[in-house]
PDB file of C-alpha atoms in Angstrom:
ATOM      1  CA  UNK A   1     101.318 -55.131 -42.436  1.00 62.00           C
ATOM      2  CA  UNK A   2     100.069 -56.895 -38.931  1.00 54.00           C
ATOM      3  CA  UNK A   3      98.992 -53.928 -37.507  1.00 56.00           C
ATOM      4  CA  UNK A   4      98.565 -52.268 -40.453  1.00 57.00           C
ATOM      5  CA  UNK A   5      95.110 -54.701 -41.636  1.00 61.00           C
ATOM      6  CA  UNK A   6      93.666 -56.077 -39.061  1.00 67.00           C
ATOM      7  CA  UNK A   7      89.651 -57.163 -39.261  1.00 80.00           C
ATOM      8  CA  UNK A   8      86.885 -56.099 -37.035  1.00 73.00           C
ATOM      9  CA  UNK A   9      87.566 -56.474 -33.647  1.00 72.00           C
ATOM     10  CA  UNK A  10      82.643 -56.639 -33.345  1.00 68.00           C
ATOM     11  CA  UNK A  11      80.433 -56.363 -36.478  1.00 66.00           C
ATOM     12  CA  UNK A  12      76.922 -57.875 -36.855  1.00 76.00           C
ATOM     13  CA  UNK A  13      77.548 -60.579 -38.641  1.00 84.00           C
ATOM     14  CA  UNK A  14      80.174 -62.384 -41.080  1.00 87.00           C
ATOM     15  CA  UNK A  15      78.702 -59.984 -43.984  1.00 90.00           C
ATOM     16  CA  UNK A  16      79.666 -57.023 -42.067  1.00 90.00           C
ATOM     17  CA  UNK A  17      82.408 -58.072 -40.944  1.00 90.00           C
ATOM     18  CA  UNK A  18      83.813 -58.863 -44.481  1.00 92.00           C
ATOM     19  CA  UNK A  19      82.300 -55.841 -45.661  1.00 93.00           C
ATOM     20  CA  UNK A  20      84.491 -53.706 -43.080  1.00 91.00           C
ATOM     21  CA  UNK A  21      87.564 -54.980 -43.358  1.00 91.00           C
ATOM     22  CA  UNK A  22      87.659 -55.469 -47.677  1.00 93.00           C
ATOM     23  CA  UNK A  23      87.067 -51.552 -47.113  1.00 92.00           C
ATOM     24  CA  UNK A  24      89.882 -51.228 -45.054  1.00 90.00           C
ATOM     25  CA  UNK A  25      91.770 -53.088 -46.861  1.00 90.00           C
ATOM     26  CA  UNK A  26      90.906 -51.172 -49.127  1.00 91.00           C
ATOM     27  CA  UNK A  27      91.718 -47.913 -47.946  1.00 89.00           C
ATOM     28  CA  UNK A  28      95.083 -49.698 -46.588  1.00 89.00           C
ATOM     29  CA  UNK A  29      95.912 -49.712 -50.526  1.00 90.00           C
ATOM     30  CA  UNK A  30      94.859 -46.222 -51.405  1.00 90.00           C
ATOM     31  CA  UNK A  31      95.327 -43.813 -48.939  1.00 89.00           C
ATOM     32  CA  UNK A  32      98.788 -45.182 -46.199  1.00 89.00           C
ATOM     33  CA  UNK A  33     102.241 -45.088 -46.451  1.00 90.00           C
ATOM     34  CA  UNK A  34     102.025 -48.714 -45.863  1.00 88.00           C
ATOM     35  CA  UNK A  35      99.930 -49.372 -48.998  1.00 89.00           C
ATOM     36  CA  UNK A  36     102.168 -46.972 -51.148  1.00 90.00           C
ATOM     37  CA  UNK A  37     105.651 -49.235 -48.643  1.00 91.00           C
ATOM     38  CA  UNK A  38     104.445 -51.828 -50.537  1.00 91.00           C
ATOM     39  CA  UNK A  39     103.123 -51.532 -53.955  1.00 92.00           C
ATOM     40  CA  UNK A  40     106.750 -49.966 -54.533  1.00 94.00           C
ATOM     41  CA  UNK A  41     107.973 -53.724 -53.003  1.00 94.00           C
ATOM     42  CA  UNK A  42     105.839 -55.430 -54.591  1.00 94.00           C
ATOM     43  CA  UNK A  43     107.669 -53.527 -57.677  1.00 94.00           C
ATOM     44  CA  UNK A  44     110.704 -54.477 -56.668  1.00 96.00           C
ATOM     45  CA  UNK A  45     110.488 -58.429 -55.810  1.00 96.00           C
ATOM     46  CA  UNK A  46     109.268 -59.334 -59.305  1.00 96.00           C
ATOM     47  CA  UNK A  47     113.015 -58.041 -60.147  1.00 96.00           C
ATOM     48  CA  UNK A  48     114.554 -59.451 -56.661  1.00 97.00           C
ATOM     49  CA  UNK A  49     114.505 -62.340 -56.298  1.00 97.00           C
ATOM     50  CA  UNK A  50     115.759 -61.639 -51.681  1.00 96.00           C
ATOM     51  CA  UNK A  51     112.827 -58.611 -51.787  1.00 96.00           C
ATOM     52  CA  UNK A  52     110.122 -61.075 -53.165  1.00 97.00           C
ATOM     53  CA  UNK A  53     111.049 -63.728 -50.194  1.00 97.00           C
ATOM     54  CA  UNK A  54     111.901 -61.603 -48.180  1.00 95.00           C
ATOM     55  CA  UNK A  55     108.088 -59.808 -48.586  1.00 95.00           C
ATOM     56  CA  UNK A  56     106.354 -63.768 -48.793  1.00 95.00           C
ATOM     57  CA  UNK A  57     108.068 -64.549 -45.267  1.00 94.00           C
ATOM     58  CA  UNK A  58     108.074 -61.678 -43.459  1.00 91.00           C
ATOM     59  CA  UNK A  59     105.105 -59.799 -44.401  1.00 90.00           C
ATOM     60  CA  UNK A  60     102.065 -61.665 -46.183  1.00 92.00           C
ATOM     61  CA  UNK A  61     102.979 -65.018 -45.426  1.00 92.00           C
ATOM     62  CA  UNK A  62     102.012 -63.844 -41.403  1.00 90.00           C
ATOM     63  CA  UNK A  63      99.293 -61.422 -42.786  1.00 89.00           C
ATOM     64  CA  UNK A  64      97.536 -64.225 -44.817  1.00 91.00           C
ATOM     65  CA  UNK A  65      97.740 -66.268 -41.790  1.00 92.00           C
ATOM     66  CA  UNK A  66      96.358 -63.903 -39.697  1.00 90.00           C
ATOM     67  CA  UNK A  67      93.510 -63.420 -41.999  1.00 91.00           C
ATOM     68  CA  UNK A  68      92.859 -66.869 -43.216  1.00 92.00           C
ATOM     69  CA  UNK A  69      92.888 -67.519 -38.956  1.00 90.00           C
ATOM     70  CA  UNK A  70      90.083 -65.298 -38.641  1.00 89.00           C
ATOM     71  CA  UNK A  71      88.134 -66.523 -42.460  1.00 90.00           C
ATOM     72  CA  UNK A  72      87.475 -69.750 -40.579  1.00 88.00           C
ATOM     73  CA  UNK A  73      86.439 -68.391 -36.550  1.00 86.00           C
ATOM     74  CA  UNK A  74      83.526 -66.429 -39.468  1.00 86.00           C
ATOM     75  CA  UNK A  75      83.073 -69.164 -41.203  1.00 83.00           C
ATOM     76  CA  UNK A  76      82.273 -71.328 -38.983  1.00 82.00           C
ATOM     77  CA  UNK A  77      78.704 -71.373 -37.263  1.00 78.00           C
ATOM     78  CA  UNK A  78      77.241 -70.904 -40.932  1.00 69.00           C
ATOM     79  CA  UNK A  79      79.208 -74.508 -42.227  1.00 68.00           C
ATOM     80  CA  UNK A  80      79.066 -78.055 -41.752  1.00 69.00           C
ATOM     81  CA  UNK A  81      82.155 -79.236 -40.829  1.00 68.00           C
ATOM     82  CA  UNK A  82      85.259 -76.737 -39.406  1.00 67.00           C
ATOM     83  CA  UNK A  83      86.109 -74.738 -42.582  1.00 72.00           C
ATOM     84  CA  UNK A  84      89.240 -75.651 -44.418  1.00 78.00           C
ATOM     85  CA  UNK A  85      92.190 -73.507 -45.310  1.00 78.00           C
ATOM     86  CA  UNK A  86      90.970 -73.848 -48.919  1.00 83.00           C
ATOM     87  CA  UNK A  87      87.558 -72.398 -48.917  1.00 84.00           C
ATOM     88  CA  UNK A  88      89.080 -69.545 -46.376  1.00 89.00           C
ATOM     89  CA  UNK A  89      91.864 -68.511 -48.874  1.00 92.00           C
ATOM     90  CA  UNK A  90      89.722 -67.825 -51.851  1.00 90.00           C
ATOM     91  CA  UNK A  91      88.112 -66.296 -49.805  1.00 92.00           C
ATOM     92  CA  UNK A  92      90.103 -64.676 -49.080  1.00 94.00           C
ATOM     93  CA  UNK A  93      91.527 -64.483 -52.322  1.00 93.00           C
ATOM     94  CA  UNK A  94      88.018 -63.668 -54.247  1.00 93.00           C
ATOM     95  CA  UNK A  95      87.874 -60.154 -52.067  1.00 94.00           C
ATOM     96  CA  UNK A  96      91.289 -58.769 -51.584  1.00 93.00           C
ATOM     97  CA  UNK A  97      92.374 -59.513 -55.195  1.00 93.00           C
ATOM     98  CA  UNK A  98      89.515 -56.682 -56.786  1.00 93.00           C
ATOM     99  CA  UNK A  99      90.465 -54.795 -53.815  1.00 91.00           C
ATOM    100  CA  UNK A 100      94.580 -54.092 -54.826  1.00 92.00           C
ATOM    101  CA  UNK A 101      93.280 -54.441 -58.933  1.00 93.00           C
ATOM    102  CA  UNK A 102      91.463 -50.848 -58.220  1.00 90.00           C
ATOM    103  CA  UNK A 103      94.038 -49.591 -55.595  1.00 89.00           C
ATOM    104  CA  UNK A 104      96.925 -50.501 -58.771  1.00 88.00           C
ATOM    105  CA  UNK A 105      95.103 -49.162 -61.628  1.00 90.00           C
ATOM    106  CA  UNK A 106      92.303 -46.220 -60.098  1.00 88.00           C
ATOM    107  CA  UNK A 107      93.958 -45.328 -56.838  1.00 82.00           C
ATOM    108  CA  UNK A 108      90.611 -44.627 -55.513  1.00 84.00           C
ATOM    109  CA  UNK A 109      88.952 -47.394 -52.551  1.00 82.00           C
ATOM    110  CA  UNK A 110      85.768 -49.598 -53.726  1.00 88.00           C
ATOM    111  CA  UNK A 111      83.149 -47.868 -53.061  1.00 92.00           C
ATOM    112  CA  UNK A 112      80.577 -48.857 -50.756  1.00 94.00           C
ATOM    113  CA  UNK A 113      77.721 -50.346 -53.322  1.00 94.00           C
ATOM    114  CA  UNK A 114      80.304 -52.099 -54.877  1.00 93.00           C
ATOM    115  CA  UNK A 115      81.844 -53.414 -50.991  1.00 94.00           C
ATOM    116  CA  UNK A 116      78.381 -55.265 -50.982  1.00 94.00           C
ATOM    117  CA  UNK A 117      77.920 -56.393 -54.113  1.00 94.00           C
ATOM    118  CA  UNK A 118      81.121 -58.341 -53.952  1.00 94.00           C
ATOM    119  CA  UNK A 119      81.262 -59.360 -50.897  1.00 94.00           C
ATOM    120  CA  UNK A 120      77.198 -60.344 -50.663  1.00 93.00           C
ATOM    121  CA  UNK A 121      78.332 -62.755 -53.716  1.00 92.00           C
ATOM    122  CA  UNK A 122      81.522 -64.288 -52.191  1.00 91.00           C
ATOM    123  CA  UNK A 123      80.110 -65.546 -49.508  1.00 89.00           C
ATOM    124  CA  UNK A 124      77.109 -66.677 -51.866  1.00 90.00           C
ATOM    125  CA  UNK A 125      79.722 -68.303 -54.007  1.00 85.00           C
ATOM    126  CA  UNK A 126      80.919 -70.348 -50.015  1.00 81.00           C
ATOM    127  CA  UNK A 127      77.981 -70.998 -49.209  1.00 79.00           C
ATOM    128  CA  UNK A 128      76.982 -72.999 -52.910  1.00 77.00           C
ATOM    129  CA  UNK A 129      79.645 -74.251 -53.683  1.00 67.00           C
ATOM    130  CA  UNK A 130      81.870 -75.003 -49.835  1.00 56.00           C
ATOM    131  CA  UNK A 131      79.049 -77.488 -47.261  1.00 48.00           C
ATOM    132  CA  UNK A 132      79.234 -79.961 -50.212  1.00 47.00           C
ATOM    133  CA  UNK A 133      82.354 -81.212 -51.336  1.00 43.00           C
ATOM    134  CA  UNK A 134      84.881 -82.188 -49.065  1.00 44.00           C
ATOM    135  CA  UNK A 135      88.770 -79.742 -49.668  1.00 49.00           C
ATOM    136  CA  UNK A 136      90.626 -82.370 -51.040  1.00 47.00           C
ATOM    137  CA  UNK A 137      87.864 -82.907 -53.799  1.00 43.00           C
ATOM    138  CA  UNK A 138      88.023 -79.737 -54.692  1.00 45.00           C
ATOM    139  CA  UNK A 139      91.776 -79.521 -55.136  1.00 43.00           C
ATOM    140  CA  UNK A 140      91.377 -82.188 -57.575  1.00 38.00           C
ATOM    141  CA  UNK A 141      88.109 -81.597 -58.954  1.00 38.00           C
ATOM    142  CA  UNK A 142      88.667 -79.762 -62.247  1.00 37.00           C
ATOM    143  CA  UNK A 143      84.876 -78.853 -62.913  1.00 37.00           C
ATOM    144  CA  UNK A 144      84.762 -76.239 -60.172  1.00 42.00           C
ATOM    145  CA  UNK A 145      82.820 -73.958 -61.396  1.00 42.00           C
ATOM    146  CA  UNK A 146      83.721 -70.527 -61.215  1.00 41.00           C
ATOM    147  CA  UNK A 147      82.299 -67.312 -59.423  1.00 41.00           C
ATOM    148  CA  UNK A 148      82.916 -65.613 -62.731  1.00 43.00           C
ATOM    149  CA  UNK A 149      80.245 -68.562 -64.701  1.00 39.00           C
ATOM    150  CA  UNK A 150      76.798 -69.014 -64.528  1.00 38.00           C
ATOM    151  CA  UNK A 151      75.180 -71.471 -61.476  1.00 39.00           C
ATOM    152  CA  UNK A 152      75.492 -74.372 -62.722  1.00 40.00           C
ATOM    153  CA  UNK A 153      77.761 -73.985 -65.422  1.00 38.00           C
ATOM    154  CA  UNK A 154      80.634 -76.247 -65.266  1.00 40.00           C
ATOM    155  CA  UNK A 155      84.242 -74.829 -66.132  1.00 38.00           C
ATOM    156  CA  UNK A 156      85.614 -76.390 -68.818  1.00 40.00           C
ATOM    157  CA  UNK A 157      89.311 -77.861 -68.125  1.00 41.00           C
ATOM    158  CA  UNK A 158      92.346 -76.870 -69.525  1.00 42.00           C
ATOM    159  CA  UNK A 159      94.151 -78.544 -72.356  1.00 46.00           C
ATOM    160  CA  UNK A 160      97.039 -80.631 -72.043  1.00 45.00           C
ATOM    161  CA  UNK A 161      99.950 -79.474 -73.672  1.00 47.00           C
ATOM    162  CA  UNK A 162     101.543 -82.912 -75.958  1.00 50.00           C
ATOM    163  CA  UNK A 163     104.796 -83.960 -74.232  1.00 50.00           C
ATOM    164  CA  UNK A 164     107.806 -82.811 -76.266  1.00 47.00           C
TER     165      UNK A 164
END
């Protein structure tokens, strides 16, 4: 996967780099043998804990670390402080999720318009949330807005279950 899902070596800015990466990831999922094998392994991992452990440890975590480092480097020039692991992970999830979903449900790559809107929305969310609060605050704050909520809208904390 490390070779199959690279980040662009040169891009004209942060948004262009993210658009290139998301487009490549979408094509990887839908048009490559690597993507087909990955979907089979994910299906198998749902039923076999050994496959799940191996897939996460040898493939997905390594790719995630690589992607996290690239994302943090991409965000660093635009942040007041070094981007936290949380910021990078959150943006990676916001960007990869739709590519994975589309590939899994329709087997079609994301179109350029969708990729442009997706990256713009993810970056706007990061700019609105990341610089104003420390990562430790965000992890414990249940009222952190979700990318799906309206600007300024609070997210209701989940209800706690009664203890038995």
